[in-house]
PDB file of C-alpha atoms in Angstrom:
ATOM      1  CA  MET A 367     -27.507  18.567  25.233  1.00 28.00           C
ATOM      2  CA  SER A 368     -28.438  16.988  21.923  1.00 27.00           C
ATOM      3  CA  PHE A 369     -27.731  17.187  18.254  1.00 28.00           C
ATOM      4  CA  ARG A 370     -30.042  16.559  15.345  1.00 27.00           C
ATOM      5  CA  MET A 371     -29.420  14.048  12.627  1.00 33.00           C
ATOM      6  CA  TYR A 372     -31.775  13.889   9.644  1.00 30.00           C
ATOM      7  CA  LEU A 373     -32.784  10.633   8.067  1.00 32.00           C
ATOM      8  CA  THR A 374     -34.666  10.638   4.794  1.00 30.00           C
ATOM      9  CA  GLY A 375     -38.138  11.903   5.621  1.00 31.00           C
ATOM     10  CA  THR A 376     -37.496  11.518   9.360  1.00 30.00           C
ATOM     11  CA  LEU A 377     -36.062  13.840  11.995  1.00 27.00           C
ATOM     12  CA  VAL A 378     -34.323  11.970  14.757  1.00 33.00           C
ATOM     13  CA  VAL A 379     -33.078  13.660  17.949  1.00 29.00           C
ATOM     14  CA  VAL A 380     -30.056  11.846  19.322  1.00 32.00           C
ATOM     15  CA  ALA A 381     -28.496  12.364  22.745  1.00 29.00           C
ATOM     16  CA  VAL A 382     -24.771  12.988  22.560  1.00 30.00           C
ATOM     17  CA  VAL A 383     -22.658  10.249  24.128  1.00 30.00           C
ATOM     18  CA  THR A 384     -18.935  10.722  24.746  1.00 30.00           C
ATOM     19  CA  ALA A 385     -15.954   8.736  25.951  1.00 32.00           C
ATOM     20  CA  VAL A 386     -16.967   6.713  28.973  1.00 32.00           C
ATOM     21  CA  ALA A 387     -14.063   4.502  29.989  1.00 33.00           C
ATOM     22  CA  ALA A 388     -10.661   5.681  28.909  1.00 34.00           C
ATOM     23  CA  ALA A 389      -8.109   2.919  28.593  1.00 36.00           C
ATOM     24  CA  PRO A 390      -4.738   3.565  30.291  1.00 33.00           C
ATOM     25  CA  GLY A 391      -2.624   5.876  28.203  1.00 36.00           C
ATOM     26  CA  ILE A 392      -5.375   6.914  25.791  1.00 41.00           C
ATOM     27  CA  GLY A 393      -5.593  10.671  25.673  1.00 35.00           C
ATOM     28  CA  THR A 394      -7.890  13.149  23.961  1.00 35.00           C
ATOM     29  CA  VAL A 395     -10.617  11.695  21.792  1.00 40.00           C
ATOM     30  CA  ASP A 396     -11.863  13.866  18.938  1.00 38.00           C
ATOM     31  CA  ASP A 397     -13.068  12.736  15.543  1.00 38.00           C
ATOM     32  CA  GLY A 398     -13.458  16.344  14.349  1.00 37.00           C
ATOM     33  CA  THR A 399     -17.279  15.995  14.204  1.00 36.00           C
ATOM     34  CA  HIS A 400     -19.629  17.510  16.806  1.00 34.00           C
ATOM     35  CA  ALA A 401     -16.534  18.457  18.845  1.00 31.00           C
ATOM     36  CA  THR A 402     -18.384  21.239  20.674  1.00 29.00           C
ATOM     37  CA  ASP A 403     -21.268  18.940  21.631  1.00 36.00           C
ATOM     38  CA  ARG A 404     -18.847  16.342  22.924  1.00 33.00           C
ATOM     39  CA  ALA A 405     -16.862  18.882  24.938  1.00 31.00           C
ATOM     40  CA  VAL A 406     -20.046  20.193  26.642  1.00 30.00           C
ATOM     41  CA  GLN A 407     -21.278  16.681  27.341  1.00 34.00           C
ATOM     42  CA  THR A 408     -17.907  15.665  28.791  1.00 32.00           C
ATOM     43  CA  ALA A 409     -17.916  18.700  31.053  1.00 30.00           C
ATOM     44  CA  ASN A 410     -21.446  17.891  32.253  1.00 34.00           C
ATOM     45  CA  GLN A 411     -20.514  14.287  32.974  1.00 33.00           C
ATOM     46  CA  ALA A 412     -17.403  15.339  34.872  1.00 31.00           C
ATOM     47  CA  GLN A 413     -19.423  17.824  36.915  1.00 32.00           C
ATOM     48  CA  HIS A 414     -22.006  15.254  37.941  1.00 34.00           C
ATOM     49  CA  GLY A 415     -19.644  12.288  38.126  1.00 36.00           C
ATOM     50  CA  GLN A 416     -21.572  10.484  35.414  1.00 37.00           C
ATOM     51  CA  THR A 417     -20.403   7.711  33.150  1.00 37.00           C
ATOM     52  CA  GLN A 418     -22.384   5.859  30.514  1.00 50.00           C
ATOM     53  CA  ALA A 419     -21.703   2.161  30.984  1.00 55.00           C
ATOM     54  CA  THR A 420     -24.353   0.868  28.583  1.00 65.00           C
ATOM     55  CA  CYS A 421     -25.651   1.828  25.186  1.00 74.00           C
ATOM     56  CA  PRO A 422     -28.441   4.417  25.594  1.00 74.00           C
ATOM     57  CA  PHE A 423     -30.245   2.985  22.568  1.00 73.00           C
ATOM     58  CA  PRO A 424     -31.817  -0.374  23.515  1.00 69.00           C
ATOM     59  CA  ALA A 425     -31.109  -3.237  21.177  1.00 70.00           C
ATOM     60  CA  ASN A 426     -34.050  -4.164  19.000  1.00 73.00           C
ATOM     61  CA  ALA A 427     -34.166  -7.937  18.762  1.00 74.00           C
ATOM     62  CA  SER A 428     -36.138  -7.726  15.526  1.00 84.00           C
ATOM     63  CA  SER A 429     -33.417  -5.726  13.746  1.00 91.00           C
ATOM     64  CA  GLU A 430     -30.046  -6.822  12.547  1.00 94.00           C
ATOM     65  CA  SER A 431     -26.877  -5.333  13.949  1.00 94.00           C
ATOM     66  CA  PHE A 432     -25.036  -2.694  11.944  1.00 96.00           C
ATOM     67  CA  ASP A 433     -22.146  -4.163   9.984  1.00 97.00           C
ATOM     68  CA  VAL A 434     -18.535  -3.040  10.504  1.00 97.00           C
ATOM     69  CA  SER A 435     -16.003  -3.350   7.676  1.00 97.00           C
ATOM     70  CA  ASN A 436     -12.827  -1.868   6.195  1.00 97.00           C
ATOM     71  CA  LEU A 437     -11.165  -0.973   9.485  1.00 96.00           C
ATOM     72  CA  SER A 438      -8.281   1.409   8.820  1.00 94.00           C
ATOM     73  CA  ALA A 439      -5.608   2.388  11.355  1.00 93.00           C
ATOM     74  CA  PRO A 440      -1.835   2.835  11.586  1.00 89.00           C
ATOM     75  CA  SER A 441       0.124  -0.214  12.656  1.00 87.00           C
ATOM     76  CA  THR A 442       2.954   1.627  14.426  1.00 86.00           C
ATOM     77  CA  VAL A 443       3.049   4.941  16.295  1.00 89.00           C
ATOM     78  CA  GLN A 444       5.241   6.729  18.792  1.00 88.00           C
ATOM     79  CA  PRO A 445       3.981   7.823  22.215  1.00 88.00           C
ATOM     80  CA  GLY A 446       2.018  11.036  21.821  1.00 87.00           C
ATOM     81  CA  ASP A 447       1.284  10.513  18.131  1.00 90.00           C
ATOM     82  CA  GLU A 448      -2.179  11.143  16.774  1.00 91.00           C
ATOM     83  CA  VAL A 449      -4.012   7.934  15.933  1.00 93.00           C
ATOM     84  CA  VAL A 450      -6.842   7.985  13.389  1.00 95.00           C
ATOM     85  CA  VAL A 451      -9.037   4.877  13.276  1.00 96.00           C
ATOM     86  CA  SER A 452     -11.963   4.520  10.866  1.00 97.00           C
ATOM     87  CA  ALA A 453     -14.372   1.898   9.599  1.00 97.00           C
ATOM     88  CA  ASP A 454     -17.423   1.621   7.353  1.00 97.00           C
ATOM     89  CA  ILE A 455     -20.709   1.207   9.198  1.00 97.00           C
ATOM     90  CA  SER A 456     -23.677  -0.229   7.269  1.00 97.00           C
ATOM     91  CA  ASN A 457     -27.361  -0.627   8.118  1.00 97.00           C
ATOM     92  CA  PRO A 458     -28.586  -3.934   6.608  1.00 96.00           C
ATOM     93  CA  ASN A 459     -32.166  -3.335   7.760  1.00 95.00           C
ATOM     94  CA  ASP A 460     -35.129  -2.055   5.762  1.00 94.00           C
ATOM     95  CA  ALA A 461     -35.811   0.771   8.209  1.00 93.00           C
ATOM     96  CA  PRO A 462     -33.801   3.744   9.517  1.00 94.00           C
ATOM     97  CA  LEU A 463     -32.141   2.856  12.809  1.00 93.00           C
ATOM     98  CA  ILE A 464     -29.882   4.229  15.507  1.00 93.00           C
ATOM     99  CA  GLN A 465     -27.397   1.843  17.065  1.00 94.00           C
ATOM    100  CA  CYS A 466     -24.361   2.347  19.258  1.00 94.00           C
ATOM    101  CA  VAL A 467     -20.896   2.131  17.712  1.00 95.00           C
ATOM    102  CA  GLU A 468     -17.916   1.793  20.045  1.00 95.00           C
ATOM    103  CA  PHE A 469     -14.189   2.312  19.795  1.00 96.00           C
ATOM    104  CA  ARG A 470     -12.434  -0.111  22.149  1.00 95.00           C
ATOM    105  CA  PHE A 471      -8.812  -0.222  23.244  1.00 94.00           C
ATOM    106  CA  GLU A 472      -7.553  -3.338  25.039  1.00 93.00           C
ATOM    107  CA  GLY A 473     -11.182  -4.246  25.659  1.00 92.00           C
ATOM    108  CA  ASP A 474     -12.158  -0.938  27.272  1.00 93.00           C
ATOM    109  CA  VAL A 475     -14.700   1.378  25.683  1.00 93.00           C
ATOM    110  CA  VAL A 476     -12.911   4.636  24.849  1.00 92.00           C
ATOM    111  CA  GLU A 477     -15.826   6.211  23.020  1.00 93.00           C
ATOM    112  CA  ARG A 478     -19.419   5.136  22.403  1.00 92.00           C
ATOM    113  CA  ARG A 479     -21.466   6.957  19.809  1.00 92.00           C
ATOM    114  CA  GLY A 480     -25.078   6.665  18.659  1.00 91.00           C
ATOM    115  CA  TRP A 481     -25.065   6.344  14.870  1.00 93.00           C
ATOM    116  CA  ALA A 482     -28.126   6.826  12.648  1.00 94.00           C
ATOM    117  CA  LEU A 483     -28.332   5.229   9.224  1.00 96.00           C
ATOM    118  CA  ASN A 484     -30.966   4.921   6.531  1.00 96.00           C
ATOM    119  CA  PRO A 485     -31.867   1.472   5.175  1.00 96.00           C
ATOM    120  CA  ASN A 486     -28.914  -0.159   3.417  1.00 94.00           C
ATOM    121  CA  GLU A 487     -26.844   2.994   3.918  1.00 97.00           C
ATOM    122  CA  THR A 488     -23.090   2.933   4.597  1.00 97.00           C
ATOM    123  CA  GLU A 489     -21.069   5.689   6.225  1.00 97.00           C
ATOM    124  CA  THR A 490     -17.499   5.951   7.503  1.00 97.00           C
ATOM    125  CA  ILE A 491     -17.072   6.597  11.204  1.00 96.00           C
ATOM    126  CA  THR A 492     -13.752   8.009  12.420  1.00 96.00           C
ATOM    127  CA  PHE A 493     -12.192   8.176  15.866  1.00 95.00           C
ATOM    128  CA  THR A 494      -9.125  10.319  16.511  1.00 92.00           C
ATOM    129  CA  LEU A 495      -7.080  10.002  19.698  1.00 88.00           C
ATOM    130  CA  THR A 496      -3.562  10.358  20.997  1.00 88.00           C
ATOM    131  CA  ALA A 497      -1.335   7.519  22.211  1.00 86.00           C
ATOM    132  CA  GLU A 498      -0.361   9.440  25.327  1.00 85.00           C
ATOM    133  CA  GLY A 499       1.543   7.699  28.109  1.00 85.00           C
ATOM    134  CA  LEU A 500       1.494   4.248  26.555  1.00 87.00           C
ATOM    135  CA  ASP A 501       4.464   1.973  27.191  1.00 88.00           C
ATOM    136  CA  ASP A 502       6.257   0.410  24.248  1.00 90.00           C
ATOM    137  CA  GLY A 503       4.314  -2.624  23.153  1.00 92.00           C
ATOM    138  CA  THR A 504       1.532  -3.951  20.956  1.00 94.00           C
ATOM    139  CA  TYR A 505      -2.106  -3.262  21.785  1.00 95.00           C
ATOM    140  CA  ILE A 506      -5.423  -4.536  20.412  1.00 96.00           C
ATOM    141  CA  HIS A 507      -8.093  -2.038  19.412  1.00 96.00           C
ATOM    142  CA  GLY A 508     -11.166  -2.006  17.209  1.00 97.00           C
ATOM    143  CA  ILE A 509     -14.553  -0.626  16.266  1.00 97.00           C
ATOM    144  CA  GLU A 510     -17.659  -2.560  17.251  1.00 96.00           C
ATOM    145  CA  ALA A 511     -21.382  -2.373  16.547  1.00 95.00           C
ATOM    146  CA  ARG A 512     -23.942  -4.409  18.476  1.00 92.00           C
ATOM    147  CA  ASP A 513     -23.014  -7.844  17.145  1.00 93.00           C
ATOM    148  CA  THR A 514     -20.170  -7.201  14.713  1.00 95.00           C
ATOM    149  CA  GLY A 515     -16.786  -5.536  14.733  1.00 96.00           C
ATOM    150  CA  GLU A 516     -13.243  -5.496  13.450  1.00 97.00           C
ATOM    151  CA  VAL A 517      -9.989  -5.335  15.406  1.00 96.00           C
ATOM    152  CA  ALA A 518      -6.360  -4.537  14.646  1.00 95.00           C
ATOM    153  CA  THR A 519      -3.063  -4.213  16.487  1.00 93.00           C
ATOM    154  CA  LEU A 520      -1.227  -0.993  17.265  1.00 93.00           C
ATOM    155  CA  THR A 521       2.471  -1.079  18.114  1.00 90.00           C
ATOM    156  CA  VAL A 522       3.779   1.786  20.221  1.00 92.00           C
ATOM    157  CA  SER A 523       7.532   2.319  20.013  1.00 88.00           C
ATOM    158  CA  GLU A 524       9.918   5.124  20.959  1.00 86.00           C
ATOM    159  CA  THR A 525      12.056   4.153  17.968  1.00 83.00           C
ATOM    160  CA  PRO A 526      10.856   5.779  14.741  1.00 84.00           C
ATOM    161  CA  PRO A 527       9.639   3.161  12.262  1.00 84.00           C
ATOM    162  CA  SER A 528      11.848   2.242   9.326  1.00 91.00           C
ATOM    163  CA  THR A 529      10.709   3.879   6.111  1.00 94.00           C
ATOM    164  CA  ALA A 530      11.443   3.431   2.424  1.00 97.00           C
ATOM    165  CA  THR A 531      10.341   4.620  -0.987  1.00 97.00           C
ATOM    166  CA  VAL A 532      11.049   3.117  -4.386  1.00 98.00           C
ATOM    167  CA  VAL A 533      10.542   4.211  -7.991  1.00 98.00           C
ATOM    168  CA  PHE A 534      10.643   1.493 -10.644  1.00 98.00           C
ATOM    169  CA  ASP A 535      10.001   2.947 -14.086  1.00 97.00           C
ATOM    170  CA  ASN A 536       8.855   1.151 -17.213  1.00 97.00           C
ATOM    171  CA  GLN A 537      11.951   0.196 -19.192  1.00 97.00           C
ATOM    172  CA  THR A 538      13.551  -1.913 -21.875  1.00 96.00           C
ATOM    173  CA  SER A 539      16.000  -4.663 -20.976  1.00 96.00           C
ATOM    174  CA  ASP A 540      17.808  -7.583 -22.506  1.00 95.00           C
ATOM    175  CA  GLY A 541      16.115  -9.668 -19.797  1.00 94.00           C
ATOM    176  CA  THR A 542      19.184 -10.237 -17.627  1.00 95.00           C
ATOM    177  CA  SER A 543      18.966  -7.109 -15.461  1.00 96.00           C
ATOM    178  CA  VAL A 544      16.721  -4.153 -14.613  1.00 97.00           C
ATOM    179  CA  THR A 545      17.293  -0.661 -13.225  1.00 98.00           C
ATOM    180  CA  VAL A 546      15.529   0.838 -10.200  1.00 98.00           C
ATOM    181  CA  ALA A 547      15.309   4.588 -10.793  1.00 97.00           C
ATOM    182  CA  ASN A 548      15.285   5.612  -7.137  1.00 97.00           C
ATOM    183  CA  ALA A 549      15.318   3.921  -3.737  1.00 98.00           C
ATOM    184  CA  THR A 550      15.412   5.623  -0.332  1.00 98.00           C
ATOM    185  CA  LEU A 551      15.998   3.302   2.636  1.00 98.00           C
ATOM    186  CA  SER A 552      16.116   4.838   6.118  1.00 96.00           C
ATOM    187  CA  ASP A 553      18.081   1.932   7.591  1.00 96.00           C
ATOM    188  CA  GLY A 554      19.787   0.570   4.483  1.00 97.00           C
ATOM    189  CA  GLY A 555      19.123  -2.815   2.941  1.00 97.00           C
ATOM    190  CA  PHE A 556      18.280  -4.147  -0.486  1.00 98.00           C
ATOM    191  CA  VAL A 557      15.822  -3.821  -3.348  1.00 98.00           C
ATOM    192  CA  ALA A 558      14.345  -7.154  -4.419  1.00 98.00           C
ATOM    193  CA  ILE A 559      12.631  -7.724  -7.760  1.00 97.00           C
ATOM    194  CA  HIS A 560       9.506  -9.892  -7.809  1.00 96.00           C
ATOM    195  CA  ASN A 561       7.835 -11.411 -10.857  1.00 95.00           C
ATOM    196  CA  GLU A 562       4.090 -11.481 -11.491  1.00 94.00           C
ATOM    197  CA  SER A 563       3.764 -14.644  -9.369  1.00 93.00           C
ATOM    198  CA  GLY A 564       5.407 -12.929  -6.401  1.00 93.00           C
ATOM    199  CA  ALA A 565       8.630 -14.907  -6.572  1.00 94.00           C
ATOM    200  CA  ILE A 566      11.893 -13.022  -6.080  1.00 96.00           C
ATOM    201  CA  VAL A 567      13.919 -13.124  -9.295  1.00 96.00           C
ATOM    202  CA  GLY A 568      16.779 -10.882  -8.223  1.00 96.00           C
ATOM    203  CA  ALA A 569      18.052  -8.510  -5.532  1.00 97.00           C
ATOM    204  CA  SER A 570      20.453  -5.607  -5.410  1.00 97.00           C
ATOM    205  CA  THR A 571      23.713  -5.558  -3.517  1.00 97.00           C
ATOM    206  CA  TYR A 572      23.623  -3.967  -0.053  1.00 98.00           C
ATOM    207  CA  LEU A 573      22.531  -0.312  -0.095  1.00 98.00           C
ATOM    208  CA  ALA A 574      23.615   2.007   2.717  1.00 97.00           C
ATOM    209  CA  PRO A 575      20.994   4.173   4.461  1.00 96.00           C
ATOM    210  CA  GLY A 576      19.938   7.054   2.239  1.00 96.00           C
ATOM    211  CA  THR A 577      18.860   7.627  -1.345  1.00 97.00           C
ATOM    212  CA  HIS A 578      20.210   5.691  -4.312  1.00 97.00           C
ATOM    213  CA  THR A 579      19.546   6.278  -8.003  1.00 97.00           C
ATOM    214  CA  ASN A 580      19.790   4.001 -11.030  1.00 97.00           C
ATOM    215  CA  VAL A 581      20.300   0.853  -8.988  1.00 97.00           C
ATOM    216  CA  SER A 582      21.109  -2.042 -11.303  1.00 97.00           C
ATOM    217  CA  VAL A 583      19.707  -5.425 -10.266  1.00 97.00           C
ATOM    218  CA  VAL A 584      20.925  -8.601 -11.961  1.00 97.00           C
ATOM    219  CA  LEU A 585      18.105 -11.107 -12.399  1.00 96.00           C
ATOM    220  CA  ASP A 586      18.829 -14.612 -11.144  1.00 94.00           C
ATOM    221  CA  THR A 587      16.062 -15.775 -13.443  1.00 86.00           C
ATOM    222  CA  PRO A 588      16.228 -13.803 -16.698  1.00 91.00           C
ATOM    223  CA  VAL A 589      12.946 -12.810 -18.320  1.00 93.00           C
ATOM    224  CA  VAL A 590      12.420 -13.726 -21.948  1.00 92.00           C
ATOM    225  CA  GLU A 591       9.252 -11.826 -22.765  1.00 94.00           C
ATOM    226  CA  ASN A 592       7.563  -8.565 -21.862  1.00 96.00           C
ATOM    227  CA  THR A 593       6.334  -8.630 -18.274  1.00 96.00           C
ATOM    228  CA  THR A 594       5.503  -6.546 -15.201  1.00 97.00           C
ATOM    229  CA  LEU A 595       8.007  -6.766 -12.366  1.00 97.00           C
ATOM    230  CA  THR A 596       7.795  -5.326  -8.854  1.00 98.00           C
ATOM    231  CA  ALA A 597      10.565  -3.589  -6.918  1.00 98.00           C
ATOM    232  CA  MET A 598      10.396  -4.015  -3.119  1.00 98.00           C
ATOM    233  CA  PRO A 599      12.851  -2.502  -0.582  1.00 98.00           C
ATOM    234  CA  HIS A 600      14.026  -4.896   2.138  1.00 98.00           C
ATOM    235  CA  LEU A 601      15.720  -4.325   5.496  1.00 97.00           C
ATOM    236  CA  ASP A 602      19.032  -5.861   6.507  1.00 97.00           C
ATOM    237  CA  THR A 603      17.669  -7.173   9.802  1.00 95.00           C
ATOM    238  CA  ASN A 604      20.699  -9.306  10.724  1.00 95.00           C
ATOM    239  CA  GLY A 605      23.212  -6.651   9.696  1.00 95.00           C
ATOM    240  CA  ASN A 606      25.411  -8.895   7.554  1.00 96.00           C
ATOM    241  CA  GLU A 607      24.885  -6.901   4.322  1.00 96.00           C
ATOM    242  CA  THR A 608      23.773 -10.093   2.567  1.00 97.00           C
ATOM    243  CA  PHE A 609      20.229 -10.603   1.305  1.00 97.00           C
ATOM    244  CA  ASP A 610      18.966 -13.573   3.360  1.00 96.00           C
ATOM    245  CA  PHE A 611      15.207 -13.271   2.908  1.00 96.00           C
ATOM    246  CA  VAL A 612      14.850 -16.241   0.559  1.00 94.00           C
ATOM    247  CA  GLN A 613      17.316 -18.505   2.362  1.00 94.00           C
ATOM    248  CA  THR A 614      15.642 -17.913   5.742  1.00 95.00           C
ATOM    249  CA  ASN A 615      12.075 -18.263   4.402  1.00 94.00           C
ATOM    250  CA  GLY A 616      11.365 -14.664   5.314  1.00 93.00           C
ATOM    251  CA  ASP A 617      12.697 -14.775   8.887  1.00 94.00           C
ATOM    252  CA  GLU A 618      15.446 -12.258   8.064  1.00 96.00           C
ATOM    253  CA  ASP A 619      15.624  -9.154   5.865  1.00 97.00           C
ATOM    254  CA  GLY A 620      11.884  -8.604   5.622  1.00 96.00           C
ATOM    255  CA  PRO A 621      10.392  -5.838   3.483  1.00 97.00           C
ATOM    256  CA  TYR A 622       9.962  -2.225   4.498  1.00 97.00           C
ATOM    257  CA  THR A 623       6.291  -1.576   5.225  1.00 93.00           C
ATOM    258  CA  ASP A 624       3.912   1.360   5.367  1.00 89.00           C
ATOM    259  CA  ASP A 625       1.051   0.722   7.814  1.00 78.00           C
ATOM    260  CA  GLY A 626       1.722  -2.986   7.550  1.00 81.00           C
ATOM    261  CA  THR A 627       1.779  -3.111   3.753  1.00 91.00           C
ATOM    262  CA  PRO A 628       5.091  -3.722   1.915  1.00 95.00           C
ATOM    263  CA  VAL A 629       6.450  -0.721   0.018  1.00 97.00           C
ATOM    264  CA  THR A 630       6.496  -1.522  -3.720  1.00 97.00           C
ATOM    265  CA  ASP A 631       6.437  -0.075  -7.205  1.00 98.00           C
ATOM    266  CA  ASP A 632       5.631  -1.848 -10.465  1.00 97.00           C
ATOM    267  CA  GLY A 633       7.268  -1.409 -13.832  1.00 97.00           C
ATOM    268  CA  VAL A 634       6.686  -2.901 -17.259  1.00 97.00           C
ATOM    269  CA  VAL A 635       9.841  -4.475 -18.636  1.00 97.00           C
ATOM    270  CA  THR A 636      10.015  -4.748 -22.411  1.00 97.00           C
ATOM    271  CA  VAL A 637      12.507  -7.386 -23.431  1.00 95.00           C
ATOM    272  CA  VAL A 638      14.606  -6.579 -26.479  1.00 93.00           C
ATOM    273  CA  SER A 639      17.377  -8.619 -28.057  1.00 79.00           C
ATOM    274  CA  GLU A 640      20.838  -7.198 -28.433  1.00 62.00           C
ATOM    275  CA  PRO A 641      21.330  -6.016 -32.006  1.00 52.00           C
ATOM    276  CA  THR A 642      23.049  -8.693 -34.043  1.00 44.00           C
ATOM    277  CA  THR A 643      26.206  -7.470 -35.737  1.00 49.00           C
ATOM    278  CA  THR A 644      26.347  -8.756 -39.325  1.00 50.00           C
ATOM    279  CA  PRO A 645      29.848  -8.794 -40.819  1.00 50.00           C
ATOM    280  CA  ASN A 646      30.222  -6.633 -43.828  1.00 55.00           C
ATOM    281  CA  GLU A 647      29.624  -8.874 -46.743  1.00 50.00           C
ATOM    282  CA  THR A 648      32.151  -8.418 -49.481  1.00 48.00           C
ATOM    283  CA  THR A 649      31.074  -9.700 -52.775  1.00 46.00           C
ATOM    284  CA  THR A 650      34.034 -10.693 -54.806  1.00 47.00           C
ATOM    285  CA  THR A 651      33.393 -10.894 -58.490  1.00 49.00           C
ATOM    286  CA  PRO A 652      36.092 -12.837 -60.271  1.00 50.00           C
ATOM    287  CA  ASN A 653      37.824 -10.795 -62.825  1.00 52.00           C
ATOM    288  CA  GLU A 654      36.504 -11.775 -66.138  1.00 49.00           C
ATOM    289  CA  THR A 655      39.218 -12.248 -68.698  1.00 47.00           C
ATOM    290  CA  ALA A 656      38.158 -10.780 -71.904  1.00 45.00           C
ATOM    291  CA  THR A 657      38.731 -13.017 -74.879  1.00 46.00           C
ATOM    292  CA  THR A 658      40.910 -11.299 -77.305  1.00 47.00           C
ATOM    293  CA  THR A 659      39.828 -11.924 -80.782  1.00 49.00           C
ATOM    294  CA  PRO A 660      42.785 -11.807 -83.122  1.00 50.00           C
ATOM    295  CA  ASN A 661      42.543  -9.068 -85.679  1.00 53.00           C
ATOM    296  CA  GLU A 662      40.989 -10.591 -88.663  1.00 51.00           C
ATOM    297  CA  THR A 663      42.683  -9.622 -91.910  1.00 49.00           C
ATOM    298  CA  THR A 664      40.586  -9.601 -95.003  1.00 48.00           C
ATOM    299  CA  THR A 665      42.538  -9.917 -98.220  1.00 49.00           C
ATOM    300  CA  VAL A 666      40.917  -8.272-101.241  1.00 45.00           C
ATOM    301  CA  GLN A 667      42.224  -9.272-104.578  1.00 51.00           C
ATOM    302  CA  SER A 668      43.082  -6.526-106.954  1.00 46.00           C
ATOM    303  CA  VAL A 669      40.530  -5.991-109.695  1.00 44.00           C
ATOM    304  CA  LEU A 670      41.634  -4.585-112.978  1.00 44.00           C
ATOM    305  CA  VAL A 671      39.127  -2.301-114.489  1.00 43.00           C
ATOM    306  CA  VAL A 672      39.479  -1.718-118.256  1.00 41.00           C
TER     307      VAL A 672
END
């Protein structure tokens, strides 16, 4: 069984290679590409008791290994969840090549695939599997080419991960407080406000699990000019309903995360001064006393006309 992959100006026939050494607890492997080919090949291998322990494409010492970068995968899953792992594969050589790319879990090869790339071409390879039968714990997995690779950790837990969302709108403020439009915290906690340097400049009071709107946060360090601030939901890991992240140097009340990245939202805060109330100015004009000029009497002497 084979599939055809076209390189620019070249037709390459590649034998299909499927999962060869399933790690304990790793279930169905299917990246959604060439699924029929892989199913047929798997059936043939099972029928003949075959496994592929080595890469079917011999390493060419004169060529460089494909590069692996930008590994993407969830950090936490529950048993039975679908796990999608991807990475960018690049060919740094000046000729089209086929090299093996492997997905490994706890050191075991779960799937090995021949990958054809043109010179200096980059493509994204994706592996999809299920975390079936895995005990709670943290596992190492990764995608590897001949000489390069990237790894990550995957935590399997029966307990659903804590989740949060936050909406921090652009707003005007007098610089002493800000308002978080919306915050949803699955396990309760706080919303901390960070400045552009990453320092925490204020945190909300304790918020119970659920959704909260128009959360007012007093800033410990007031802002005096227009700036961008960041709202970040935090857990209450020690359950005392007091924000202890700063005091414990991050050991307690850490941020909610999504695939290992803290949940945040930015907002531009425009600082405005409170309007200054100017007392009504009353202009008092002294009453001017008019000078009374005494009536002047003009005496006209009688004139006798003859």
